[in-house]
PDB file of C-alpha atoms in Angstrom:
ATOM      1  CA  MET A   1      20.390  -1.104  15.257  1.00 57.00           C
ATOM      2  CA  PRO A   2      17.762  -3.560  16.950  1.00 70.00           C
ATOM      3  CA  ALA A   3      19.150  -6.671  17.797  1.00 89.00           C
ATOM      4  CA  THR A   4      18.586 -10.544  16.310  1.00 95.00           C
ATOM      5  CA  LEU A   5      16.974 -12.997  17.015  1.00 97.00           C
ATOM      6  CA  ASP A   6      17.978 -16.854  17.696  1.00 97.00           C
ATOM      7  CA  LEU A   7      15.364 -19.492  15.727  1.00 98.00           C
ATOM      8  CA  ASN A   8      15.128 -23.044  16.386  1.00 98.00           C
ATOM      9  CA  ASP A   9      16.254 -23.869  12.886  1.00 97.00           C
ATOM     10  CA  GLY A  10      19.137 -22.628  13.545  1.00 97.00           C
ATOM     11  CA  THR A  11      19.115 -19.104  11.369  1.00 97.00           C
ATOM     12  CA  ARG A  12      18.587 -15.763  12.665  1.00 97.00           C
ATOM     13  CA  LEU A  13      15.957 -13.340  12.536  1.00 98.00           C
ATOM     14  CA  PRO A  14      15.874  -9.013  12.882  1.00 98.00           C
ATOM     15  CA  SER A  15      13.813  -7.986  15.826  1.00 98.00           C
ATOM     16  CA  VAL A  16      12.234  -5.418  13.643  1.00 98.00           C
ATOM     17  CA  GLY A  17      11.075  -6.142  10.177  1.00 98.00           C
ATOM     18  CA  LEU A  18       9.329  -3.165   7.290  1.00 98.00           C
ATOM     19  CA  GLY A  19       4.992  -4.713   6.716  1.00 97.00           C
ATOM     20  CA  LEU A  20       3.651  -4.194   3.613  1.00 97.00           C
ATOM     21  CA  TYR A  21       0.152  -4.876   4.225  1.00 96.00           C
ATOM     22  CA  LYS A  22      -2.222  -2.740   2.769  1.00 94.00           C
ATOM     23  CA  VAL A  23       1.423  -0.560   1.493  1.00 96.00           C
ATOM     24  CA  PRO A  24       0.068   0.574  -2.321  1.00 96.00           C
ATOM     25  CA  ILE A  25       1.405  -1.407  -4.954  1.00 96.00           C
ATOM     26  CA  ALA A  26       2.693   1.930  -6.323  1.00 96.00           C
ATOM     27  CA  GLN A  27       4.502   2.891  -3.148  1.00 97.00           C
ATOM     28  CA  THR A  28       5.852  -0.967  -2.000  1.00 97.00           C
ATOM     29  CA  SER A  29       9.504  -0.528  -4.764  1.00 97.00           C
ATOM     30  CA  GLU A  30       9.856   3.425  -3.425  1.00 97.00           C
ATOM     31  CA  VAL A  31       9.241   1.952  -0.148  1.00 97.00           C
ATOM     32  CA  THR A  32      11.531  -1.118   0.127  1.00 98.00           C
ATOM     33  CA  LEU A  33      13.712   0.933  -1.018  1.00 97.00           C
ATOM     34  CA  ALA A  34      13.254   3.344   1.711  1.00 97.00           C
ATOM     35  CA  GLY A  35      14.073   0.667   4.502  1.00 97.00           C
ATOM     36  CA  ILE A  36      16.673  -1.041   3.100  1.00 97.00           C
ATOM     37  CA  GLU A  37      18.440   2.151   3.062  1.00 96.00           C
ATOM     38  CA  ALA A  38      16.910   3.189   6.411  1.00 96.00           C
ATOM     39  CA  GLY A  39      18.546  -0.097   7.666  1.00 96.00           C
ATOM     40  CA  TYR A  40      15.974  -2.819   7.625  1.00 97.00           C
ATOM     41  CA  ARG A  41      17.282  -6.027   7.503  1.00 97.00           C
ATOM     42  CA  LEU A  42      13.562  -8.096   6.989  1.00 98.00           C
ATOM     43  CA  ILE A  43      10.629  -7.614   4.593  1.00 98.00           C
ATOM     44  CA  ASP A  44       7.860  -9.069   5.576  1.00 98.00           C
ATOM     45  CA  GLY A  45       5.764  -9.815   2.707  1.00 98.00           C
ATOM     46  CA  ALA A  46       2.632 -12.045   2.494  1.00 98.00           C
ATOM     47  CA  SER A  47       0.103 -12.873  -1.626  1.00 97.00           C
ATOM     48  CA  PHE A  48      -2.246 -11.847   0.098  1.00 97.00           C
ATOM     49  CA  TYR A  49      -1.240  -8.316  -0.534  1.00 97.00           C
ATOM     50  CA  GLY A  50      -0.926  -8.283  -3.896  1.00 96.00           C
ATOM     51  CA  ASN A  51       2.721  -6.353  -3.964  1.00 97.00           C
ATOM     52  CA  GLU A  52       4.921  -8.886  -4.018  1.00 97.00           C
ATOM     53  CA  ARG A  53       6.162  -8.360  -7.281  1.00 97.00           C
ATOM     54  CA  GLU A  54       6.931  -5.268  -7.145  1.00 98.00           C
ATOM     55  CA  LEU A  55       7.998  -6.277  -3.495  1.00 98.00           C
ATOM     56  CA  GLY A  56      10.983  -8.351  -5.727  1.00 98.00           C
ATOM     57  CA  GLU A  57      11.266  -5.014  -8.337  1.00 97.00           C
ATOM     58  CA  ALA A  58      12.843  -3.438  -5.110  1.00 97.00           C
ATOM     59  CA  ILE A  59      15.041  -6.591  -3.217  1.00 97.00           C
ATOM     60  CA  ARG A  60      16.519  -7.408  -7.015  1.00 97.00           C
ATOM     61  CA  SER A  61      17.456  -3.723  -7.834  1.00 96.00           C
ATOM     62  CA  SER A  62      18.205  -2.831  -4.001  1.00 96.00           C
ATOM     63  CA  GLY A  63      22.089  -5.063  -4.634  1.00 95.00           C
ATOM     64  CA  ARG A  64      20.940  -5.709  -1.136  1.00 95.00           C
ATOM     65  CA  ARG A  65      19.744  -9.140  -1.529  1.00 96.00           C
ATOM     66  CA  ASP A  66      22.257 -10.999  -0.131  1.00 95.00           C
ATOM     67  CA  ASP A  67      22.457  -8.901   3.370  1.00 94.00           C
ATOM     68  CA  LEU A  68      17.979  -9.384   3.976  1.00 97.00           C
ATOM     69  CA  LEU A  69      15.809 -12.058   5.545  1.00 98.00           C
ATOM     70  CA  VAL A  70      12.178 -11.833   2.761  1.00 98.00           C
ATOM     71  CA  ALA A  71       9.063 -13.553   4.136  1.00 98.00           C
ATOM     72  CA  SER A  72       6.099 -14.010   2.563  1.00 98.00           C
ATOM     73  CA  LYS A  73       2.906 -15.990   3.488  1.00 98.00           C
ATOM     74  CA  PHE A  74      -0.099 -18.676   1.844  1.00 98.00           C
ATOM     75  CA  TRP A  75      -3.527 -17.366   2.186  1.00 98.00           C
ATOM     76  CA  GLY A  76      -4.850 -20.567   1.699  1.00 97.00           C
ATOM     77  CA  ASP A  77      -8.525 -19.310   0.720  1.00 97.00           C
ATOM     78  CA  PRO A  78     -10.146 -20.185  -0.629  1.00 96.00           C
ATOM     79  CA  VAL A  79      -8.930 -23.765  -0.391  1.00 96.00           C
ATOM     80  CA  GLN A  80      -6.769 -24.595   1.766  1.00 97.00           C
ATOM     81  CA  SER A  81      -4.413 -27.602   1.125  1.00 97.00           C
ATOM     82  CA  ARG A  82      -0.904 -29.165   0.864  1.00 97.00           C
ATOM     83  CA  ALA A  83      -1.507 -29.140  -3.207  1.00 98.00           C
ATOM     84  CA  GLN A  84      -2.624 -25.404  -2.918  1.00 98.00           C
ATOM     85  CA  ALA A  85      -0.166 -24.149  -0.502  1.00 98.00           C
ATOM     86  CA  LEU A  86       2.292 -26.070  -2.839  1.00 98.00           C
ATOM     87  CA  GLU A  87       1.325 -24.489  -5.741  1.00 98.00           C
ATOM     88  CA  ASP A  88       1.316 -20.273  -3.776  1.00 98.00           C
ATOM     89  CA  PHE A  89       4.283 -20.494  -3.374  1.00 98.00           C
ATOM     90  CA  ALA A  90       5.080 -21.319  -6.893  1.00 98.00           C
ATOM     91  CA  GLU A  91       3.298 -18.238  -7.430  1.00 98.00           C
ATOM     92  CA  THR A  92       5.429 -16.044  -4.903  1.00 98.00           C
ATOM     93  CA  GLU A  93       8.701 -17.680  -6.368  1.00 98.00           C
ATOM     94  CA  ARG A  94       7.224 -16.281  -9.761  1.00 98.00           C
ATOM     95  CA  GLU A  95       6.200 -12.741  -8.060  1.00 98.00           C
ATOM     96  CA  LEU A  96       9.717 -11.884  -6.144  1.00 98.00           C
ATOM     97  CA  GLY A  97      12.155 -13.310  -8.522  1.00 97.00           C
ATOM     98  CA  ILE A  98      14.719 -13.577  -6.214  1.00 97.00           C
ATOM     99  CA  GLY A  99      16.172 -16.915  -5.472  1.00 96.00           C
ATOM    100  CA  PRO A 100      15.557 -18.851  -2.352  1.00 97.00           C
ATOM    101  CA  LEU A 101      11.826 -18.142   0.046  1.00 98.00           C
ATOM    102  CA  ASP A 102      14.137 -17.405   3.679  1.00 98.00           C
ATOM    103  CA  LEU A 103      10.923 -17.372   5.776  1.00 98.00           C
ATOM    104  CA  TYR A 104       7.280 -18.862   4.770  1.00 98.00           C
ATOM    105  CA  LEU A 105       4.268 -18.901   7.155  1.00 98.00           C
ATOM    106  CA  ILE A 106       1.006 -20.284   7.474  1.00 98.00           C
ATOM    107  CA  HIS A 107      -1.082 -17.022   7.411  1.00 98.00           C
ATOM    108  CA  TRP A 108      -4.154 -18.761   9.085  1.00 98.00           C
ATOM    109  CA  PRO A 109      -3.950 -21.682  10.735  1.00 98.00           C
ATOM    110  CA  ARG A 110      -7.894 -22.102   9.975  1.00 98.00           C
ATOM    111  CA  SER A 111      -8.818 -24.542  12.411  1.00 96.00           C
ATOM    112  CA  SER A 112     -12.287 -25.554  11.465  1.00 95.00           C
ATOM    113  CA  ARG A 113     -11.336 -26.915   8.042  1.00 96.00           C
ATOM    114  CA  GLY A 114      -8.884 -29.337   9.770  1.00 94.00           C
ATOM    115  CA  ALA A 115      -6.439 -28.894   7.077  1.00 97.00           C
ATOM    116  CA  PHE A 116      -3.420 -26.483   8.197  1.00 98.00           C
ATOM    117  CA  VAL A 117      -1.381 -30.186   9.403  1.00 98.00           C
ATOM    118  CA  ASP A 118      -1.509 -31.470   5.569  1.00 98.00           C
ATOM    119  CA  VAL A 119       0.101 -27.450   5.316  1.00 98.00           C
ATOM    120  CA  TRP A 120       2.617 -27.700   7.098  1.00 98.00           C
ATOM    121  CA  ARG A 121       3.430 -31.397   5.837  1.00 98.00           C
ATOM    122  CA  GLY A 122       4.084 -29.145   2.465  1.00 98.00           C
ATOM    123  CA  PHE A 123       5.568 -26.607   4.285  1.00 98.00           C
ATOM    124  CA  ILE A 124       8.309 -28.785   5.856  1.00 98.00           C
ATOM    125  CA  GLU A 125       8.888 -30.301   1.911  1.00 98.00           C
ATOM    126  CA  LEU A 126       9.790 -26.875   0.392  1.00 98.00           C
ATOM    127  CA  GLN A 127      12.598 -26.717   3.254  1.00 98.00           C
ATOM    128  CA  GLN A 128      13.979 -30.150   2.276  1.00 98.00           C
ATOM    129  CA  GLN A 129      14.446 -28.702  -1.032  1.00 98.00           C
ATOM    130  CA  GLY A 130      15.914 -25.408  -0.578  1.00 98.00           C
ATOM    131  CA  ARG A 131      13.068 -23.289  -1.433  1.00 98.00           C
ATOM    132  CA  VAL A 132      12.383 -22.113   1.350  1.00 98.00           C
ATOM    133  CA  ARG A 133      15.639 -21.429   4.294  1.00 98.00           C
ATOM    134  CA  THR A 134      12.729 -21.004   7.112  1.00 98.00           C
ATOM    135  CA  ILE A 135       8.729 -21.493   7.997  1.00 98.00           C
ATOM    136  CA  GLY A 136       6.774 -20.665  10.541  1.00 98.00           C
ATOM    137  CA  VAL A 137       3.536 -19.195  10.979  1.00 98.00           C
ATOM    138  CA  ALA A 138       0.780 -16.919  11.807  1.00 98.00           C
ATOM    139  CA  ASN A 139      -2.702 -16.319  13.890  1.00 98.00           C
ATOM    140  CA  PHE A 140      -1.495 -20.079  15.700  1.00 98.00           C
ATOM    141  CA  GLU A 141      -3.027 -20.631  19.221  1.00 98.00           C
ATOM    142  CA  ALA A 142      -2.042 -23.316  21.669  1.00 98.00           C
ATOM    143  CA  ASP A 143      -3.362 -26.203  20.697  1.00 97.00           C
ATOM    144  CA  ASP A 144      -2.999 -25.597  16.682  1.00 97.00           C
ATOM    145  CA  LEU A 145       0.161 -25.453  17.847  1.00 98.00           C
ATOM    146  CA  ARG A 146       0.714 -28.662  19.695  1.00 98.00           C
ATOM    147  CA  ARG A 147      -1.525 -30.168  17.389  1.00 97.00           C
ATOM    148  CA  LEU A 148       1.194 -29.457  14.369  1.00 97.00           C
ATOM    149  CA  ILE A 149       4.140 -30.129  16.733  1.00 98.00           C
ATOM    150  CA  ASP A 150       2.705 -33.388  17.902  1.00 98.00           C
ATOM    151  CA  GLU A 151       1.847 -34.829  14.283  1.00 98.00           C
ATOM    152  CA  THR A 152       4.754 -34.116  12.385  1.00 98.00           C
ATOM    153  CA  GLY A 153       7.441 -33.090  14.706  1.00 98.00           C
ATOM    154  CA  VAL A 154       8.316 -30.064  13.011  1.00 98.00           C
ATOM    155  CA  VAL A 155       8.490 -26.964  15.369  1.00 98.00           C
ATOM    156  CA  PRO A 156       7.278 -24.034  13.971  1.00 98.00           C
ATOM    157  CA  ALA A 157      10.691 -21.494  13.691  1.00 98.00           C
ATOM    158  CA  LEU A 158       8.427 -18.298  15.100  1.00 98.00           C
ATOM    159  CA  ASN A 159       4.182 -17.913  15.271  1.00 98.00           C
ATOM    160  CA  GLN A 160       3.571 -14.019  13.868  1.00 98.00           C
ATOM    161  CA  VAL A 161       0.054 -12.483  16.078  1.00 98.00           C
ATOM    162  CA  GLU A 162      -1.288  -9.847  17.362  1.00 98.00           C
ATOM    163  CA  SER A 163       0.553  -8.073  19.898  1.00 98.00           C
ATOM    164  CA  HIS A 164       0.472  -5.083  21.296  1.00 98.00           C
ATOM    165  CA  PRO A 165       0.375  -3.700  25.242  1.00 98.00           C
ATOM    166  CA  TRP A 166      -3.988  -3.737  25.041  1.00 98.00           C
ATOM    167  CA  LEU A 167      -3.037  -7.861  24.061  1.00 98.00           C
ATOM    168  CA  PRO A 168       0.698  -8.979  25.362  1.00 98.00           C
ATOM    169  CA  GLN A 169      -0.811 -11.987  25.296  1.00 97.00           C
ATOM    170  CA  HIS A 170       1.541 -13.644  28.013  1.00 96.00           C
ATOM    171  CA  ALA A 171      -0.015 -16.850  27.977  1.00 97.00           C
ATOM    172  CA  LEU A 172       0.747 -18.162  24.500  1.00 98.00           C
ATOM    173  CA  ARG A 173       4.265 -16.453  25.223  1.00 98.00           C
ATOM    174  CA  SER A 174       4.979 -18.688  27.441  1.00 98.00           C
ATOM    175  CA  PHE A 175       3.990 -21.170  25.185  1.00 98.00           C
ATOM    176  CA  HIS A 176       6.018 -20.473  22.753  1.00 98.00           C
ATOM    177  CA  ASP A 177       8.772 -19.314  25.188  1.00 98.00           C
ATOM    178  CA  GLU A 178       8.241 -23.878  26.124  1.00 98.00           C
ATOM    179  CA  HIS A 179       8.709 -24.509  23.060  1.00 98.00           C
ATOM    180  CA  GLY A 180      11.473 -22.159  21.399  1.00 98.00           C
ATOM    181  CA  ILE A 181       9.147 -20.856  19.243  1.00 98.00           C
ATOM    182  CA  VAL A 182       9.526 -16.708  17.949  1.00 98.00           C
ATOM    183  CA  THR A 183       7.151 -14.838  18.958  1.00 98.00           C
ATOM    184  CA  GLN A 184       6.503 -11.724  15.851  1.00 98.00           C
ATOM    185  CA  ALA A 185       3.959  -9.618  16.556  1.00 98.00           C
ATOM    186  CA  TRP A 186       1.775  -7.987  13.863  1.00 98.00           C
ATOM    187  CA  SER A 187      -0.161  -5.060  14.678  1.00 96.00           C
ATOM    188  CA  PRO A 188       2.632  -4.002  17.858  1.00 98.00           C
ATOM    189  CA  LEU A 189       1.362  -0.338  17.650  1.00 97.00           C
ATOM    190  CA  GLY A 190      -2.006  -1.946  17.677  1.00 96.00           C
ATOM    191  CA  ARG A 191      -2.757  -0.162  13.809  1.00 94.00           C
ATOM    192  CA  GLY A 192      -1.627   3.002  15.173  1.00 94.00           C
ATOM    193  CA  ARG A 193      -4.297   3.504  17.759  1.00 96.00           C
ATOM    194  CA  LEU A 194      -1.648   3.026  20.445  1.00 97.00           C
ATOM    195  CA  LEU A 195      -0.094   6.864  19.543  1.00 96.00           C
ATOM    196  CA  ASP A 196      -2.163   8.882  21.708  1.00 96.00           C
ATOM    197  CA  ASP A 197      -2.306   6.904  24.616  1.00 97.00           C
ATOM    198  CA  PRO A 198      -2.327   9.241  27.662  1.00 98.00           C
ATOM    199  CA  THR A 199       0.136   7.017  29.399  1.00 98.00           C
ATOM    200  CA  LEU A 200       2.636   5.838  26.145  1.00 98.00           C
ATOM    201  CA  VAL A 201       2.773   9.337  25.610  1.00 98.00           C
ATOM    202  CA  ARG A 202       3.862  10.147  29.459  1.00 98.00           C
ATOM    203  CA  ILE A 203       7.031   7.565  29.201  1.00 98.00           C
ATOM    204  CA  ALA A 204       7.741   8.943  25.148  1.00 98.00           C
ATOM    205  CA  ALA A 205       8.222  12.150  26.887  1.00 98.00           C
ATOM    206  CA  LYS A 206      10.148  10.869  29.315  1.00 98.00           C
ATOM    207  CA  HIS A 207      12.022   9.094  27.561  1.00 98.00           C
ATOM    208  CA  ALA A 208      12.322  12.616  24.491  1.00 98.00           C
ATOM    209  CA  VAL A 209      11.685   9.121  22.192  1.00 98.00           C
ATOM    210  CA  SER A 210       8.462   8.261  20.783  1.00 97.00           C
ATOM    211  CA  VAL A 211       4.984   6.341  21.062  1.00 98.00           C
ATOM    212  CA  ALA A 212       6.095   4.163  18.828  1.00 98.00           C
ATOM    213  CA  GLN A 213       9.857   3.453  20.044  1.00 98.00           C
ATOM    214  CA  ILE A 214       8.842   3.575  23.497  1.00 98.00           C
ATOM    215  CA  VAL A 215       6.095   0.694  22.172  1.00 98.00           C
ATOM    216  CA  LEU A 216       8.529  -1.086  20.318  1.00 98.00           C
ATOM    217  CA  ARG A 217      11.346  -1.269  22.918  1.00 98.00           C
ATOM    218  CA  TRP A 218       9.031  -3.261  25.085  1.00 98.00           C
ATOM    219  CA  HIS A 219       8.865  -5.774  22.495  1.00 97.00           C
ATOM    220  CA  LEU A 220      11.839  -6.158  22.603  1.00 97.00           C
ATOM    221  CA  GLN A 221      12.600  -6.464  25.762  1.00 97.00           C
ATOM    222  CA  LEU A 222       9.929  -9.202  26.419  1.00 96.00           C
ATOM    223  CA  GLY A 223      12.196 -11.066  23.919  1.00 96.00           C
ATOM    224  CA  GLY A 224      10.370 -11.158  21.117  1.00 96.00           C
ATOM    225  CA  ALA A 225       9.825  -9.270  17.531  1.00 98.00           C
ATOM    226  CA  ALA A 226       8.144  -6.916  15.679  1.00 98.00           C
ATOM    227  CA  VAL A 227       7.117  -6.100  11.627  1.00 98.00           C
ATOM    228  CA  VAL A 228       5.832  -2.995  11.730  1.00 97.00           C
ATOM    229  CA  LYS A 229       4.884  -0.738   8.938  1.00 95.00           C
ATOM    230  CA  SER A 230       5.730   3.001   7.607  1.00 94.00           C
ATOM    231  CA  VAL A 231       5.216   4.851   4.641  1.00 94.00           C
ATOM    232  CA  HIS A 232       7.515   7.722   5.607  1.00 94.00           C
ATOM    233  CA  PRO A 233      11.496   7.257   5.674  1.00 93.00           C
ATOM    234  CA  GLU A 234      11.708   9.496   8.713  1.00 94.00           C
ATOM    235  CA  ARG A 235       9.607   7.366  10.849  1.00 95.00           C
ATOM    236  CA  LEU A 236      11.206   3.883   9.011  1.00 96.00           C
ATOM    237  CA  ARG A 237      13.967   5.215  10.175  1.00 96.00           C
ATOM    238  CA  GLN A 238      12.961   6.633  13.677  1.00 96.00           C
ATOM    239  CA  ASN A 239      11.069   3.017  14.301  1.00 97.00           C
ATOM    240  CA  LEU A 240      14.507   2.336  14.409  1.00 97.00           C
ATOM    241  CA  ASP A 241      16.581   3.587  16.254  1.00 96.00           C
ATOM    242  CA  LEU A 242      15.982   1.825  19.511  1.00 97.00           C
ATOM    243  CA  ASP A 243      19.155   1.580  20.711  1.00 94.00           C
ATOM    244  CA  GLY A 244      19.338   4.849  22.437  1.00 92.00           C
ATOM    245  CA  PHE A 245      17.236   4.247  25.823  1.00 97.00           C
ATOM    246  CA  GLU A 246      15.731   1.514  28.224  1.00 97.00           C
ATOM    247  CA  LEU A 247      12.444   0.902  29.905  1.00 98.00           C
ATOM    248  CA  ASP A 248      12.803   0.813  33.942  1.00 98.00           C
ATOM    249  CA  ASP A 249      10.871  -1.638  36.039  1.00 98.00           C
ATOM    250  CA  ASP A 250       8.304   1.572  36.669  1.00 98.00           C
ATOM    251  CA  ASP A 251       7.456   2.302  32.747  1.00 98.00           C
ATOM    252  CA  LEU A 252       6.768  -2.221  31.934  1.00 98.00           C
ATOM    253  CA  ALA A 253       4.515  -1.929  35.169  1.00 98.00           C
ATOM    254  CA  THR A 254       2.681   1.583  33.786  1.00 98.00           C
ATOM    255  CA  ILE A 255       2.586  -1.429  30.100  1.00 98.00           C
ATOM    256  CA  ALA A 256       1.379  -4.147  31.840  1.00 98.00           C
ATOM    257  CA  ALA A 257      -1.409  -2.135  33.160  1.00 98.00           C
ATOM    258  CA  LEU A 258      -2.577  -0.678  29.967  1.00 98.00           C
ATOM    259  CA  GLU A 259      -3.596  -4.993  29.166  1.00 98.00           C
ATOM    260  CA  SER A 260      -7.791  -5.489  28.141  1.00 97.00           C
ATOM    261  CA  GLY A 261      -7.389  -7.888  25.740  1.00 96.00           C
ATOM    262  CA  GLN A 262      -8.581  -5.755  23.098  1.00 96.00           C
ATOM    263  CA  ARG A 263      -7.355  -6.672  19.231  1.00 97.00           C
ATOM    264  CA  THR A 264      -7.289  -3.884  16.786  1.00 96.00           C
ATOM    265  CA  GLY A 265      -7.566  -7.107  14.464  1.00 95.00           C
ATOM    266  CA  THR A 266      -9.676 -10.569  13.890  1.00 95.00           C
ATOM    267  CA  HIS A 267      -9.096 -13.034  16.056  1.00 96.00           C
ATOM    268  CA  PRO A 268      -7.714 -16.653  14.790  1.00 96.00           C
ATOM    269  CA  ARG A 269     -11.109 -18.553  14.985  1.00 94.00           C
ATOM    270  CA  ASP A 270     -12.804 -15.919  13.468  1.00 96.00           C
ATOM    271  CA  ARG A 271     -11.276 -16.191  10.388  1.00 96.00           C
ATOM    272  CA  GLN A 272     -11.843 -19.891   8.754  1.00 94.00           C
TER     273      GLN A 272
END
């Protein structure tokens, strides 16, 4: 079972979480419960995913609420403002129905709108009110993070960004390390496109594990976290089985050579 990481607010984050992006509404409860049964203790949701009600129902029926960290995100479109963030958070509270939220993120900075600092101040209020335990961001670049920190004095606990061997985000990770921000990867497997990469297939055969396990182990050895999605119980279990092997220096050097800068999702500057 992967370890947990210390966050800068004194809480801890499971290194590997179960993501619910594009999990169909009709399957959300089943997938969530299968994930909990497999051992996931972080469930990563968002209002944009459209399945928060079903996520909440699964959490309540599991009887494991106290063991779980549940995350959601503020979408910020068509309106990105402090008032809209507070309104959307209240809707997430109603949809989930699980009490205080564990983790709430700004889904996209939408930098050209110039409102994300105001939104962040609303997040700080929610944390001070005890309605959310940990606050963070997603898809923020270093300049966005620097502005948040300079203007509010509150450092996000984590930044969830696209990251995988094609796009390791080394410069951003270094900025995170300097400021005590955890790097949490979305699309940690390159939306599945990395699973057929011949180099990774060879490394997986060497360790007698799946390519997904190799890539997730790579994320952990970089010192970060990852949110991975699957609707298949066996793959859910396999993606948590990361303790029985370790990537050696040759493996890490070989994987490093795969860096190309290729994205499989939207660049933050293209989501405004």
